Amino acid sequence: MRLLRRTNAMTKSLILILGDQLSRTLSPLMTGTKSTDVVLMVEVSEEATYVPHHKKKIAFLFSAMRHFAGALKDDGWTVDYVKLDDDDNAGNFSGEVERAIKRHDPDRVIVTEPGEWRVRQMIDGWSDTFGLPVDVVDDHRFIATHDEFQKWADGRKQLRMEYFYRDMRRKTDLLMTADDEPEGGKWNYDSENRKPPKGGMSFPEPLRVEPDDITQDVLALVGEKFSNHFGDLEPFWFGVTSDHAEAAFDAFVENSLATFGDFQDAMVTDERFLYHAVISHYMNAGLLDPLKICQRVADEYAAGRVPLNAAEGFIRQIIGWREYVRGIYWLKMPDYVDQNFFEADRPLPAFYWSADTDMACIRAAVTQTKEEAYAHHIQRLMITGNFALIAGIDPKHVHEWYLAVYADAYEWVELPNTLGMSQFADGGLLGSKPYASSGNYINKMSDYCKGCRYDVKQKTGDDACPFNPLYWDFLIRNRDKLKDNARLGQIYRNWDRMDADKQNAYLDSAKTCLKTLT
Ligand code: FAD
Ligand code: DLZ
Ligand code: SF4
């Protein structure tokens, strides 16, 4: 891949900007020539339907794309914007680039590297197909380059996020002392970030933006064209410009950042956002700059306005986890998506789409996913992800569900989180042990169990919390694959100490439970 030089003013470039590249700092926009180049943006049905994306995600992206195109025009760019219902819309990127080449007769096409392997494959064929140079340039919105990640990964037996994260702290100088030591003497304050919720807590709401005329048009379009897709289109309250996204981030810093760390893993019925930032859909679409927001958080810490565990916890999610999963994705694709360490093959139960289940925790997570296109990390990992893992759902089905239902989902970030972190389908490349738990963990970290038809304290039988027998069934079903995992040794010893009746009761209850899954 090459870095872009300032273009010759006589050269006419067609600059393609994809829907998750809505940043003025993209290198083709920094180095292009407004008087000659044409910016192309296209709404295409293939991108909305390769998985059945949540209606809110499609509306968010189309409206954000239209606003971004308007902002570029105001900046003096010539923008060719193709709407979904324009006559002759080809329905996919390749067809639309071909049509635009005919309209504008450029000398070359420039595109910032896409976030998904699928699209990269498409773009790599364009030069031959169209008989034009096609420059694919680096995406500078990320902190680690692909080369850096590759070098970091080379020769390591285990690719643990923690060590990569430390390199990113050094590289960005975030929360580092003048002596190049981590602020506070420790790299990671995660152990302080696992407080269960307590009664009487109040949670601020994320910033809500009233739909303007552009968004109203998009809502009508999405309502008409994608009525069969998952999720509620309205009420629609997402911001759709970088100003909105920055205001949403400011509100988070003001109202939630100080407590973000403490209650990062908590879950509360009817409280959908707690102290989370609710900014991933903005950041992943390009409306927020990751480094800038981390710098702001470090400044809040330096000014004494937020504690270190909150600032470090937040910064780690972005320069640590977010960068790390992207690195894994590009290192391991295209084979990564086919990994299935446990050979799990059950179809995804229908309640992942309908929320029609007696399990209060899953009902809450899926209902809010339907209504908001959002669930926070622990709901994704320890409720819907955990259940799919212990029930033995095919990880590809699980991956396709996560990619479809969240407003922030793009394969580069969703796939390693789902397939690797949540389903352990890569056999432990990403995580040191599977994130499998019984109902006990959910009961400790949430209030869901109080309102559940099942009894979290009952281990087996018709009224037992399904997570209890399924947890043991998962461990026993996969014992051959997990027996050498040092972090599971004590758990297997606990099983071996149980009497045979109890063991059989667990396995029988799990069998009954699995039979009801459709
Ligand atoms: P906060 O909790 O406020 O965290 C702040 C920011 O940190 C987030 O906005 C996000 O950009 C970043 N972040 C936190 N955790 C992660 C992580 N594990 N990986 C990458 N970035 C992280 N995140 C996505 O952006 N897109 C996805 O498609 C996605 N799919 C996921 C699937 C599963 C199964 C799991 C377990 C996690 C997934 N995540 C995904 C990570 C995480 O759940 C979301 O980033 C987070 O819930 C977004 O909400 P927030 O903005 O309120 O985050
Ligand atoms: C997710 C999405 C959707 C729903 N629609 C479009 C679109 O019409 N046009 C577009 O340029 N991008 C869209 N996207 C985002 C793309 O899927 C994303 O750019 C690719 O997956 C590469 O990451
Ligand atoms: Fe979920 Fe079990 Fe608690 Fe019900 S009892 S909410 S199924 S963990």
XYZ file of C-alpha atoms in Angstrom, residues 153 352 465 470 492:
5
model
C 2.382 -10.391 16.282
C -32.456 -13.674 19.181
C -31.903 -20.866 35.360
C -25.872 -25.329 30.119
C -12.952 -29.332 36.160
